[in-house]
mmCIF file of C-alpha atoms in Angstrom:
data_model
loop_
_atom_site.group_PDB
_atom_site.id
_atom_site.type_symbol
_atom_site.label_atom_id
_atom_site.label_comp_id
_atom_site.label_asym_id
_atom_site.label_seq_id
_atom_site.Cartn_x
_atom_site.Cartn_y
_atom_site.Cartn_z
ATOM 1 C CA MET L 1 0.572 -0.359 0.170
ATOM 2 C CA LEU L 2 2.669 2.781 0.563
ATOM 3 C CA ALA L 3 4.579 1.782 -2.627
ATOM 4 C CA ALA L 4 1.520 2.347 -4.793
ATOM 5 C CA GLY L 5 0.757 5.054 -2.329
ATOM 6 C CA LEU L 6 4.469 6.297 -3.502
ATOM 7 C CA LEU L 7 4.143 5.430 -7.423
ATOM 8 C CA GLY L 8 0.468 7.172 -6.875
ATOM 9 C CA LEU L 9 2.321 10.666 -5.585
ATOM 10 C CA VAL L 10 5.027 10.125 -8.684
ATOM 11 C CA ALA L 11 2.446 10.026 -11.503
ATOM 12 C CA LEU L 12 0.043 12.921 -9.356
ATOM 13 C CA TYR L 13 3.779 15.291 -9.207
ATOM 14 C CA ALA L 14 5.188 14.205 -12.927
ATOM 15 C CA MET L 15 1.399 15.151 -14.852
ATOM 16 C CA THR L 16 1.643 18.500 -13.083
ATOM 17 C CA THR L 17 4.851 19.104 -13.735
ATOM 18 C CA MET L 18 4.917 18.547 -17.429
ATOM 19 C CA GLN L 19 2.039 20.587 -17.361
ATOM 20 C CA GLU L 20 3.095 23.101 -15.769
ATOM 21 C CA ALA L 21 6.198 23.432 -18.193
ATOM 22 C CA GLY L 22 3.353 23.352 -20.537
ATOM 23 C CA VAL L 23 2.841 26.565 -19.590
ATOM 24 C CA ALA L 24 5.649 28.085 -19.938
ATOM 25 C CA ALA L 25 7.170 26.652 -22.182
ATOM 26 C CA ALA L 26 3.874 27.407 -25.088
ATOM 27 C CA ALA L 27 4.491 31.702 -22.698
ATOM 28 C CA HIS L 28 7.957 31.448 -23.424
ATOM 29 C CA VAL L 29 7.434 30.737 -27.383
ATOM 30 C CA GLN L 30 4.878 33.867 -27.536
ATOM 31 C CA ARG L 31 6.643 36.261 -25.225
ATOM 32 C CA PHE L 32 8.969 35.483 -28.724
ATOM 33 C CA LEU L 33 6.226 35.548 -31.569
ATOM 34 C CA ALA L 34 5.258 39.173 -29.325
ATOM 35 C CA ASP L 35 8.358 40.504 -29.590
ATOM 36 C CA HIS L 36 9.074 39.975 -32.592
ATOM 37 C CA ARG L 37 5.655 40.835 -34.208
ATOM 38 C CA ASN L 38 6.782 43.724 -36.248
ATOM 39 C CA SER L 39 10.278 42.995 -37.394
ATOM 40 C CA LYS L 40 10.409 42.512 -41.985
ATOM 41 C CA ARG L 41 12.853 38.832 -40.167
ATOM 42 C CA VAL L 42 11.451 35.783 -40.522
ATOM 43 C CA ARG L 43 10.056 34.112 -37.052
ATOM 44 C CA VAL L 44 10.823 29.948 -36.861
ATOM 45 C CA VAL L 45 9.688 28.697 -33.985
ATOM 46 C CA GLY L 46 11.978 24.131 -33.308
ATOM 47 C CA LEU L 47 10.067 21.902 -31.131
ATOM 48 C CA GLY L 48 12.353 18.786 -30.669
ATOM 49 C CA SER L 49 13.056 16.357 -28.271
ATOM 50 C CA SER L 50 16.492 16.640 -26.488
ATOM 51 C CA LEU L 51 18.465 15.405 -30.075
ATOM 52 C CA LEU L 52 17.846 19.239 -31.080
ATOM 53 C CA TRP L 53 18.149 20.115 -27.488
ATOM 54 C CA ALA L 54 22.033 19.082 -28.175
ATOM 55 C CA ALA L 55 21.969 19.872 -31.605
ATOM 56 C CA THR L 56 21.132 23.464 -31.054
ATOM 57 C CA PRO L 57 23.462 24.415 -27.997
ATOM 58 C CA PRO L 58 21.633 27.823 -26.442
ATOM 59 C CA GLY L 59 23.342 31.282 -28.043
ATOM 60 C CA ARG L 60 23.622 29.320 -31.865
ATOM 61 C CA TYR L 61 21.509 31.047 -35.264
ATOM 62 C CA LEU L 62 20.864 34.691 -32.348
ATOM 63 C CA ASP L 63 22.603 36.814 -35.436
ATOM 64 C CA LEU L 64 21.850 35.162 -38.462
ATOM 65 C CA PRO L 65 20.461 37.543 -41.376
ATOM 66 C CA ASP L 66 16.307 37.924 -41.850
ATOM 67 C CA ILE L 67 15.719 35.364 -39.081
ATOM 68 C CA ASP L 68 14.697 35.475 -35.651
ATOM 69 C CA TRP L 69 15.419 31.465 -34.657
ATOM 70 C CA ILE L 70 13.494 30.416 -30.340
ATOM 71 C CA ARG L 71 13.570 26.045 -30.546
ATOM 72 C CA ILE L 72 12.177 24.239 -27.062
ATOM 73 C CA THR L 73 12.237 20.679 -26.445
ATOM 74 C CA LYS L 74 11.573 17.712 -24.507
ATOM 75 C CA ARG L 75 13.314 14.869 -23.232
ATOM 76 C CA GLY L 76 11.826 11.699 -25.474
ATOM 77 C CA GLY L 77 10.108 11.214 -27.860
ATOM 78 C CA SER L 78 6.639 12.400 -28.041
ATOM 79 C CA ILE L 79 4.807 15.651 -28.578
ATOM 80 C CA GLY L 80 3.778 15.209 -24.399
ATOM 81 C CA HIS L 81 4.023 18.724 -22.495
ATOM 82 C CA LEU L 82 4.375 20.389 -25.917
ATOM 83 C CA HIS L 83 0.977 20.015 -26.990
ATOM 84 C CA ALA L 84 0.535 23.805 -25.391
ATOM 85 C CA VAL L 85 2.753 25.738 -27.053
ATOM 86 C CA MET L 86 1.252 24.702 -30.457
ATOM 87 C CA ASP L 87 -1.719 25.177 -29.280
ATOM 88 C CA MET L 88 -0.632 28.427 -28.941
ATOM 89 C CA LEU L 89 0.487 28.554 -32.070
ATOM 90 C CA ASP L 90 -3.085 27.465 -33.648
ATOM 91 C CA HIS L 91 -3.643 31.275 -32.925
ATOM 92 C CA GLN L 92 -0.766 33.023 -33.281
ATOM 93 C CA PRO L 93 1.860 31.063 -35.536
ATOM 94 C CA PRO L 94 4.953 32.312 -36.657
ATOM 95 C CA GLU L 95 6.214 32.396 -40.718
ATOM 96 C CA ILE L 96 8.109 28.696 -39.785
ATOM 97 C CA VAL L 97 7.192 25.132 -37.518
ATOM 98 C CA VAL L 98 10.561 22.743 -37.121
ATOM 99 C CA ILE L 99 9.337 20.391 -35.645
ATOM 100 C CA ASP L 100 11.952 16.895 -35.297
ATOM 101 C CA THR L 101 9.866 13.944 -36.305
ATOM 102 C CA ASN L 102 10.164 12.051 -32.548
ATOM 103 C CA LEU L 103 7.745 14.321 -31.784
ATOM 104 C CA LEU L 104 4.953 12.800 -33.875
ATOM 105 C CA LEU L 105 5.365 9.962 -32.101
ATOM 106 C CA PRO L 106 2.728 8.799 -29.583
ATOM 107 C CA PHE L 107 2.719 8.959 -26.479
ATOM 108 C CA SER L 108 3.567 5.112 -25.140
ATOM 109 C CA PRO L 109 3.979 3.361 -21.746
ATOM 110 C CA ASP L 110 7.749 4.101 -22.463
ATOM 111 C CA MET L 111 8.009 7.335 -22.340
ATOM 112 C CA PHE L 112 5.980 7.645 -19.468
ATOM 113 C CA GLU L 113 8.009 5.583 -17.547
ATOM 114 C CA GLU L 114 10.486 8.181 -18.419
ATOM 115 C CA GLU L 115 9.076 11.939 -17.462
ATOM 116 C CA MET L 116 8.360 9.622 -13.713
ATOM 117 C CA ARG L 117 11.531 8.771 -13.331
ATOM 118 C CA TYR L 118 12.658 12.446 -14.128
ATOM 119 C CA ALA L 119 9.386 13.367 -11.453
ATOM 120 C CA PHE L 120 10.789 10.321 -8.880
ATOM 121 C CA THR L 121 14.846 12.438 -9.175
ATOM 122 C CA HIS L 122 12.947 16.006 -9.442
ATOM 123 C CA LEU L 123 10.774 15.082 -6.468
ATOM 124 C CA ALA L 124 13.405 14.082 -4.348
ATOM 125 C CA GLY L 125 15.346 17.170 -4.875
ATOM 126 C CA ALA L 126 13.101 18.999 -3.784
ATOM 127 C CA ALA L 127 12.909 17.011 -0.525
ATOM 128 C CA ALA L 128 16.110 17.856 -0.311
ATOM 129 C CA ALA L 129 16.509 20.840 -1.730
ATOM 130 C CA PRO L 130 15.840 23.073 1.812
ATOM 131 C CA LEU L 131 18.293 21.830 3.546
ATOM 132 C CA MET L 132 20.814 21.933 0.640
ATOM 133 C CA VAL L 133 20.127 25.711 0.803
ATOM 134 C CA ARG L 134 20.525 26.097 4.492
ATOM 135 C CA MET L 135 23.820 23.795 4.614
ATOM 136 C CA GLY L 136 25.264 26.656 1.397
ATOM 137 C CA LEU L 137 24.817 24.117 -1.501
ATOM 138 C CA PRO L 138 23.215 24.983 -5.336
ATOM 139 C CA ASN L 139 19.397 23.977 -4.412
ATOM 140 C CA PRO L 140 19.336 21.251 -6.949
ATOM 141 C CA VAL L 141 15.831 21.794 -8.112
ATOM 142 C CA ALA L 142 16.586 25.387 -9.106
ATOM 143 C CA ARG L 143 16.794 25.403 -13.295
ATOM 144 C CA PRO L 144 16.453 28.326 -15.242
ATOM 145 C CA PRO L 145 13.344 28.602 -16.973
ATOM 146 C CA SER L 146 14.504 27.679 -20.606
ATOM 147 C CA ASP L 147 16.326 24.770 -21.752
ATOM 148 C CA GLN L 148 17.211 27.949 -24.113
ATOM 149 C CA GLU L 149 19.185 28.833 -22.039
ATOM 150 C CA THR L 150 20.816 25.406 -20.964
ATOM 151 C CA SER L 151 23.157 23.127 -22.745
ATOM 152 C CA PHE L 152 22.700 19.825 -22.762
ATOM 153 C CA PRO L 153 23.107 17.228 -20.502
ATOM 154 C CA CYS L 154 25.619 14.834 -22.274
ATOM 155 C CA GLU L 155 26.686 12.158 -20.778
ATOM 156 C CA VAL L 156 29.646 10.659 -21.961
ATOM 157 C CA MET L 157 29.379 6.321 -22.263
ATOM 158 C CA PRO L 158 31.155 3.280 -22.860
ATOM 159 C CA PRO L 159 31.213 1.013 -26.157
ATOM 160 C CA ALA L 160 29.765 -1.330 -24.602
ATOM 161 C CA VAL L 161 26.568 1.241 -23.442
ATOM 162 C CA ILE L 162 25.557 1.921 -26.342
ATOM 163 C CA HIS L 163 25.942 -1.210 -28.197
ATOM 164 C CA LYS L 164 24.076 -2.597 -25.135
ATOM 165 C CA GLN L 165 21.104 0.462 -25.780
ATOM 166 C CA ARG L 166 20.867 0.318 -29.892
ATOM 167 C CA ALA L 167 20.321 -3.195 -30.077
ATOM 168 C CA LEU L 168 17.347 -2.128 -26.895
ATOM 169 C CA LEU L 169 16.141 0.621 -29.154
ATOM 170 C CA ALA L 170 16.532 -2.140 -32.804
ATOM 171 C CA GLN L 171 14.833 -4.426 -30.753
ATOM 172 C CA GLN L 172 11.459 -2.421 -29.584
ATOM 173 C CA SER L 173 11.840 -0.800 -33.064
ATOM 174 C CA ALA L 174 11.432 -4.317 -35.005
ATOM 175 C CA ALA L 175 8.134 -4.788 -31.993
ATOM 176 C CA GLY L 176 6.257 -2.343 -33.683
ATOM 177 C CA ASN L 177 6.814 0.388 -30.822
ATOM 178 C CA VAL L 178 7.025 2.895 -33.391
ATOM 179 C CA ALA L 179 5.149 2.360 -36.078
ATOM 180 C CA ALA L 180 1.906 4.943 -34.777
ATOM 181 C CA MET L 181 2.007 8.387 -34.841
ATOM 182 C CA ASP L 182 0.474 11.041 -33.297
ATOM 183 C CA THR L 183 -2.542 12.026 -35.867
ATOM 184 C CA ALA L 184 -3.696 14.375 -33.861
ATOM 185 C CA LEU L 185 -0.476 16.024 -33.747
ATOM 186 C CA ILE L 186 -0.264 15.727 -37.346
ATOM 187 C CA ASN L 187 -3.671 17.454 -38.441
ATOM 188 C CA SER L 188 -2.145 20.088 -35.958
ATOM 189 C CA LEU L 189 0.548 20.748 -38.413
ATOM 190 C CA LEU L 190 -1.714 19.941 -40.912
ATOM 191 C CA ARG L 191 -4.318 22.825 -40.520
ATOM 192 C CA LEU L 192 -1.360 25.293 -40.106
ATOM 193 C CA SER L 193 0.065 24.079 -44.049
ATOM 194 C CA GLN L 194 -3.025 25.258 -44.552
ATOM 195 C CA ARG L 195 -3.329 28.697 -43.422
ATOM 196 C CA GLY L 196 0.340 29.570 -44.596
ATOM 197 C CA VAL L 197 2.438 28.393 -42.360
ATOM 198 C CA HIS L 198 5.700 27.137 -43.865
ATOM 199 C CA ILE L 199 5.995 23.927 -41.508
ATOM 200 C CA VAL L 200 9.675 21.289 -42.203
ATOM 201 C CA ILE L 201 9.663 17.632 -40.948
ATOM 202 C CA LEU L 202 13.101 17.803 -39.612
ATOM 203 C CA GLU L 203 14.823 13.806 -39.008
ATOM 204 C CA LEU L 204 17.785 14.567 -36.567
ATOM 205 C CA SER L 205 20.402 11.726 -37.248
ATOM 206 C CA ARG L 206 21.970 9.521 -35.158
ATOM 207 C CA SER L 207 25.042 8.224 -35.137
ATOM 208 C CA ARG L 208 25.976 5.358 -38.363
ATOM 209 C CA GLU L 209 26.535 2.676 -36.254
ATOM 210 C CA PHE L 210 22.698 3.195 -34.481
ATOM 211 C CA GLU L 211 20.935 4.352 -38.857
ATOM 212 C CA GLN L 212 22.377 0.790 -40.092
ATOM 213 C CA ALA L 213 20.675 -0.407 -36.092
ATOM 214 C CA LEU L 214 17.143 1.531 -36.927
ATOM 215 C CA ALA L 215 16.944 1.331 -40.111
ATOM 216 C CA ALA L 216 14.375 -1.559 -41.198
ATOM 217 C CA ALA L 217 11.461 0.192 -38.768
ATOM 218 C CA LYS L 218 12.662 3.734 -38.782
ATOM 219 C CA GLN L 219 12.009 3.850 -42.847
ATOM 220 C CA PRO L 220 8.814 2.634 -43.414
ATOM 221 C CA TRP L 221 7.599 4.932 -40.177
ATOM 222 C CA LEU L 222 8.986 7.648 -42.203
ATOM 223 C CA GLN L 223 7.401 6.757 -45.366
ATOM 224 C CA SER L 224 3.711 7.035 -43.539
ATOM 225 C CA LEU L 225 4.333 9.797 -41.845
ATOM 226 C CA LYS L 226 5.069 11.519 -45.477
ATOM 227 C CA ALA L 227 1.692 9.623 -47.167
ATOM 228 C CA ALA L 228 -0.596 11.881 -43.479
ATOM 229 C CA LEU L 229 1.468 14.408 -43.983
ATOM 230 C CA PRO L 230 2.603 15.155 -47.345
ATOM 231 C CA ALA L 231 5.179 17.909 -48.878
ATOM 232 C CA GLY L 232 4.354 20.670 -50.568
ATOM 233 C CA PRO L 233 4.535 24.766 -51.269
ATOM 234 C CA THR L 234 4.083 24.383 -47.324
ATOM 235 C CA ILE L 235 5.493 21.261 -46.094
ATOM 236 C CA ARG L 236 9.070 20.249 -46.178
ATOM 237 C CA TYR L 237 10.513 17.237 -44.888
ATOM 238 C CA LEU L 238 15.254 17.057 -43.882
ATOM 239 C CA THR L 239 17.127 15.001 -42.509
ATOM 240 C CA SER L 240 20.587 16.211 -41.042
ATOM 241 C CA PRO L 241 23.881 14.178 -42.102
ATOM 242 C CA VAL L 242 25.126 11.004 -40.134
ATOM 243 C CA PHE L 243 28.059 12.294 -39.902
ATOM 244 C CA GLU L 244 30.736 9.274 -39.932
ATOM 245 C CA ASP L 245 32.624 10.175 -36.644
ATOM 246 C CA PRO L 246 31.397 8.471 -33.660
ATOM 247 C CA GLY L 247 33.889 11.460 -31.626
ATOM 248 C CA LEU L 248 31.337 13.524 -32.057
ATOM 249 C CA TYR L 249 28.122 12.122 -30.243
ATOM 250 C CA CYS L 250 28.202 11.591 -26.842
ATOM 251 C CA ASP L 251 26.591 7.878 -26.856
ATOM 252 C CA GLY L 252 25.510 7.232 -30.440
ATOM 253 C CA ARG L 253 22.195 9.299 -30.363
ATOM 254 C CA HIS L 254 23.086 13.157 -28.589
ATOM 255 C CA MET L 255 25.222 14.587 -30.723
ATOM 256 C CA ASN L 256 28.404 17.374 -28.290
ATOM 257 C CA ALA L 257 29.768 19.980 -28.856
ATOM 258 C CA ALA L 258 32.306 19.043 -31.514
ATOM 259 C CA GLY L 259 29.073 17.016 -33.358
ATOM 260 C CA ALA L 260 27.177 21.008 -32.345
ATOM 261 C CA ARG L 261 29.169 23.116 -34.951
ATOM 262 C CA ARG L 262 29.463 20.498 -37.280
ATOM 263 C CA PHE L 263 26.116 21.078 -37.162
ATOM 264 C CA ALA L 264 25.240 24.468 -37.384
ATOM 265 C CA SER L 265 27.389 25.298 -40.760
ATOM 266 C CA TRP L 266 24.949 22.004 -42.361
ATOM 267 C CA TRP L 267 21.836 24.120 -40.203
ATOM 268 C CA THR L 268 22.888 27.120 -40.785
ATOM 269 C CA GLU L 269 22.599 27.114 -44.503
ATOM 270 C CA GLN L 270 18.809 25.568 -44.575
ATOM 271 C CA LEU L 271 18.118 28.529 -41.802
ATOM 272 C CA GLN L 272 18.802 31.243 -44.306
ATOM 273 C CA HIS L 273 16.862 28.539 -47.704
ATOM 274 C CA MET L 274 14.014 28.584 -45.456
ATOM 275 C CA ALA L 275 13.604 32.505 -45.056
ATOM 276 C CA GLN L 276 15.138 33.121 -48.860
ATOM 277 C CA GLY L 277 12.365 29.732 -49.775
ATOM 278 C CA ARG L 278 8.820 31.206 -48.274
#
């Protein structure tokens, strides 16, 4: 009974935390759009998973000609709490929306477990925070209001752990865990495109080894996505380069600082093409 009660508390805390994060993210993007409302520059809002977070560290892409760029990300796949941002964009759209393909996955039990683990860690930190502050130690739950201001915590993993994670992800993909897609989100993107908002569907590549392990399940899913959300005058698909050097990734999936610098040259060019092609 105690364990069940604790689990229920963590689940409630996780849902509350996600809701608050969504409200904060929507407000952050809304301020950005309002601040640049009268600008002649093209406003680009990027929504993504931790792959986009790692690839586009804070401070980059802020001085590009003709472009005002902001990106909001979350851990794991599915749109999750960023649905609040999509709801806001429906009423106050930018010129361009970039969305990471990982967000088009439906919410799954695995993703909820990840949110639960994060919530449990945060809940434990919140409980310890008053004592740590009194001891003069950093507050474990104090953090900037947006991932715009924080770098992705790129944890370097040994090859054996990366191999194990790659095999597990490939097994899950082969079992059909990524066969579905978020139809509600797809419909929201279609509505925006019909109103003239340019939608860019961005597939962020992992390392060569991860891409090869996932190819069998990934390609049919992408074809289904393109059928549901067909490319056209206001919908475009992009795939980022697959870097051959495994040293550009901290865990085989997320780019480290060197990988983000390599990505920046390609992504800067793509952003400029977006602004010119509207």
